[in-house]
């Protein structure tokens, strides 16, 4: 794929993911939550320009840092996302303002990495960014599924005197359902 097509794919995925995550939505722990990140990773790894052949060491360093940023960003995003179980047993998630800060921070770090690569003369392809995004989505989804599965059942939460604990426990809980 061309760089323009990759860039458009990245922007489209980011917009869809961000818009969907800031609305309360049920999470299905049985789904193939890993499928979209794996597809993004395969598309990214098929690109021949993921590493700059003239600056291989610097290129590998930047790619490794991009993947590390993706891992940290995915974990931080997952831990700043509210997860709760309703009385009917359905597990819901919704990103918080802290999640938005994580996104803006991750974008700033990635822009800094791109600028650093440009300063040292490393050609950077959009495939590295796509691979970093795949890592972010995979880590986030994996942690959210783990958190959802570790919530107590609706019956035990009701007997404990309220909803199951979640990020920022004690804040007002959203009980209405928004369109998915």
One Martini backbone bead per residue (centre of mass of N, CA, C, O) as a GRO file, in nm:
protein
  180
    1UNK     BB    1   0.101   0.033   0.015
    2UNK     BB    2   0.064   0.346   0.038
    3UNK     BB    3   0.118   0.611   0.243
    4UNK     BB    4  -0.164   0.737   0.208
    5UNK     BB    5  -0.333   0.487   0.273
    6UNK     BB    6  -0.214   0.439   0.551
    7UNK     BB    7  -0.289   0.713   0.672
    8UNK     BB    8  -0.596   0.680   0.630
    9UNK     BB    9  -0.624   0.422   0.797
   10UNK     BB   10  -0.523   0.536   1.064
   11UNK     BB   11  -0.727   0.765   1.094
   12UNK     BB   12  -0.982   0.592   1.081
   13UNK     BB   13  -0.922   0.411   1.325
   14UNK     BB   14  -0.888   0.632   1.537
   15UNK     BB   15  -1.164   0.763   1.510
   16UNK     BB   16  -1.339   0.515   1.567
   17UNK     BB   17  -1.217   0.440   1.840
   18UNK     BB   18  -1.261   0.704   1.993
   19UNK     BB   19  -1.564   0.738   1.956
   20UNK     BB   20  -1.645   0.460   2.082
   21UNK     BB   21  -1.494   0.490   2.372
   22UNK     BB   22  -1.676   0.760   2.469
   23UNK     BB   23  -1.892   0.538   2.492
   24UNK     BB   24  -2.112   0.348   2.622
   25UNK     BB   25  -2.027  -0.009   2.617
   26UNK     BB   26  -2.036  -0.322   2.556
   27UNK     BB   27  -1.859  -0.618   2.654
   28UNK     BB   28  -1.724  -0.901   2.477
   29UNK     BB   29  -1.527  -1.165   2.589
   30UNK     BB   30  -1.581  -1.375   2.334
   31UNK     BB   31  -1.459  -1.222   2.132
   32UNK     BB   32  -1.239  -1.103   1.876
   33UNK     BB   33  -1.041  -0.862   2.009
   34UNK     BB   34  -0.766  -0.923   1.822
   35UNK     BB   35  -0.823  -0.885   1.514
   36UNK     BB   36  -0.763  -0.588   1.434
   37UNK     BB   37  -0.468  -0.572   1.533
   38UNK     BB   38  -0.363  -0.804   1.355
   39UNK     BB   39  -0.431  -0.679   1.083
   40UNK     BB   40  -0.258  -0.427   1.118
   41UNK     BB   41   0.011  -0.579   1.156
   42UNK     BB   42   0.016  -0.726   0.886
   43UNK     BB   43   0.009  -0.476   0.709
   44UNK     BB   44   0.268  -0.349   0.827
   45UNK     BB   45   0.469  -0.603   0.777
   46UNK     BB   46   0.435  -0.595   0.454
   47UNK     BB   47   0.604  -0.357   0.452
   48UNK     BB   48   0.920  -0.261   0.326
   49UNK     BB   49   0.951   0.041   0.492
   50UNK     BB   50   0.985  -0.004   0.810
   51UNK     BB   51   1.291   0.007   0.733
   52UNK     BB   52   1.593   0.173   0.714
   53UNK     BB   53   1.867   0.073   0.526
   54UNK     BB   54   2.066   0.327   0.596
   55UNK     BB   55   1.938   0.324   0.920
   56UNK     BB   56   1.898   0.061   1.095
   57UNK     BB   57   1.951   0.123   1.396
   58UNK     BB   58   1.771   0.374   1.422
   59UNK     BB   59   1.515   0.237   1.313
   60UNK     BB   60   1.492   0.019   1.532
   61UNK     BB   61   1.480   0.217   1.770
   62UNK     BB   62   1.220   0.364   1.681
   63UNK     BB   63   1.040   0.113   1.663
   64UNK     BB   64   1.076   0.020   1.955
   65UNK     BB   65   0.965   0.280   2.077
   66UNK     BB   66   0.688   0.267   1.943
   67UNK     BB   67   0.606  -0.002   2.080
   68UNK     BB   68   0.637   0.098   2.370
   69UNK     BB   69   0.431   0.323   2.349
   70UNK     BB   70   0.195   0.136   2.274
   71UNK     BB   71   0.200  -0.030   2.533
   72UNK     BB   72   0.164   0.202   2.737
   73UNK     BB   73  -0.089   0.329   2.611
   74UNK     BB   74  -0.274   0.080   2.631
   75UNK     BB   75  -0.257   0.046   2.938
   76UNK     BB   76  -0.347   0.332   3.020
   77UNK     BB   77  -0.616   0.325   2.874
   78UNK     BB   78  -0.735   0.078   3.024
   79UNK     BB   79  -0.698   0.205   3.323
   80UNK     BB   80  -0.888   0.472   3.230
   81UNK     BB   81  -1.122   0.271   3.207
   82UNK     BB   82  -1.436   0.201   3.257
   83UNK     BB   83  -1.565  -0.083   3.455
   84UNK     BB   84  -1.890  -0.249   3.447
   85UNK     BB   85  -2.170  -0.407   3.612
   86UNK     BB   86  -2.476  -0.484   3.563
   87UNK     BB   87  -2.759  -0.636   3.681
   88UNK     BB   88  -2.774  -0.818   3.404
   89UNK     BB   89  -2.437  -0.877   3.354
   90UNK     BB   90  -2.334  -0.651   3.187
   91UNK     BB   91  -2.045  -0.525   3.043
   92UNK     BB   92  -1.899  -0.201   3.076
   93UNK     BB   93  -1.758   0.079   2.883
   94UNK     BB   94  -1.555   0.389   2.946
   95UNK     BB   95  -1.400   0.653   2.871
   96UNK     BB   96  -1.198   0.908   2.993
   97UNK     BB   97  -1.025   1.191   3.043
   98UNK     BB   98  -0.764   1.033   3.092
   99UNK     BB   99  -0.768   0.896   2.814
  100UNK     BB  100  -0.726   1.155   2.651
  101UNK     BB  101  -0.449   1.218   2.770
  102UNK     BB  102  -0.315   0.965   2.666
  103UNK     BB  103  -0.354   1.025   2.368
  104UNK     BB  104  -0.208   1.300   2.356
  105UNK     BB  105   0.059   1.193   2.467
  106UNK     BB  106   0.112   0.979   2.247
  107UNK     BB  107   0.113   1.175   2.010
  108UNK     BB  108   0.346   1.351   2.109
  109UNK     BB  109   0.560   1.128   2.118
  110UNK     BB  110   0.534   1.047   1.818
  111UNK     BB  111   0.616   1.323   1.707
  112UNK     BB  112   0.894   1.321   1.840
  113UNK     BB  113   0.999   1.069   1.692
  114UNK     BB  114   0.970   1.182   1.410
  115UNK     BB  115   1.157   1.424   1.453
  116UNK     BB  116   1.408   1.262   1.528
  117UNK     BB  117   1.426   1.105   1.263
  118UNK     BB  118   1.456   1.357   1.082
  119UNK     BB  119   1.721   1.464   1.209
  120UNK     BB  120   1.884   1.177   1.149
  121UNK     BB  121   1.760   1.064   0.857
  122UNK     BB  122   1.508   0.885   0.892
  123UNK     BB  123   1.303   0.682   0.726
  124UNK     BB  124   0.945   0.703   0.772
  125UNK     BB  125   0.692   0.490   0.790
  126UNK     BB  126   0.353   0.415   0.844
  127UNK     BB  127   0.394   0.121   0.951
  128UNK     BB  128   0.497   0.190   1.236
  129UNK     BB  129   0.239   0.330   1.330
  130UNK     BB  130   0.051   0.088   1.281
  131UNK     BB  131   0.196  -0.104   1.476
  132UNK     BB  132   0.156   0.072   1.728
  133UNK     BB  133  -0.154   0.068   1.715
  134UNK     BB  134  -0.185  -0.238   1.741
  135UNK     BB  135  -0.060  -0.258   2.021
  136UNK     BB  136  -0.252  -0.070   2.166
  137UNK     BB  137  -0.517  -0.230   2.104
  138UNK     BB  138  -0.429  -0.505   2.219
  139UNK     BB  139  -0.367  -0.421   2.511
  140UNK     BB  140  -0.634  -0.289   2.580
  141UNK     BB  141  -0.822  -0.530   2.519
  142UNK     BB  142  -0.689  -0.734   2.709
  143UNK     BB  143  -0.733  -0.578   2.973
  144UNK     BB  144  -1.042  -0.545   2.951
  145UNK     BB  145  -1.110  -0.842   2.949
  146UNK     BB  146  -0.978  -0.908   3.217
  147UNK     BB  147  -1.145  -0.709   3.386
  148UNK     BB  148  -1.425  -0.825   3.310
  149UNK     BB  149  -1.365  -1.120   3.419
  150UNK     BB  150  -1.294  -1.005   3.726
  151UNK     BB  151  -1.565  -0.943   3.783
  152UNK     BB  152  -1.819  -0.964   3.960
  153UNK     BB  153  -2.105  -1.070   3.985
  154UNK     BB  154  -2.415  -0.940   4.010
  155UNK     BB  155  -2.490  -1.091   4.273
  156UNK     BB  156  -2.232  -1.016   4.441
  157UNK     BB  157  -2.261  -0.709   4.410
  158UNK     BB  158  -2.541  -0.686   4.548
  159UNK     BB  159  -2.449  -0.821   4.823
  160UNK     BB  160  -2.220  -0.590   4.866
  161UNK     BB  161  -2.391  -0.306   4.796
  162UNK     BB  162  -2.319  -0.298   4.475
  163UNK     BB  163  -2.123  -0.222   4.246
  164UNK     BB  164  -1.859  -0.290   4.091
  165UNK     BB  165  -1.545  -0.231   4.078
  166UNK     BB  166  -1.359   0.053   3.947
  167UNK     BB  167  -1.249   0.296   3.805
  168UNK     BB  168  -1.301   0.539   4.016
  169UNK     BB  169  -1.426   0.467   4.267
  170UNK     BB  170  -1.727   0.664   4.349
  171UNK     BB  171  -1.827   0.755   4.104
  172UNK     BB  172  -2.053   0.820   3.898
  173UNK     BB  173  -2.281   0.615   3.748
  174UNK     BB  174  -2.362   0.484   3.443
  175UNK     BB  175  -2.698   0.358   3.358
  176UNK     BB  176  -2.731   0.439   3.089
  177UNK     BB  177  -2.794   0.372   2.751
  178UNK     BB  178  -2.617   0.387   2.469
  179UNK     BB  179  -2.570   0.394   2.157
  180UNK     BB  180  -2.392   0.159   1.932
   0.00000   0.00000   0.00000
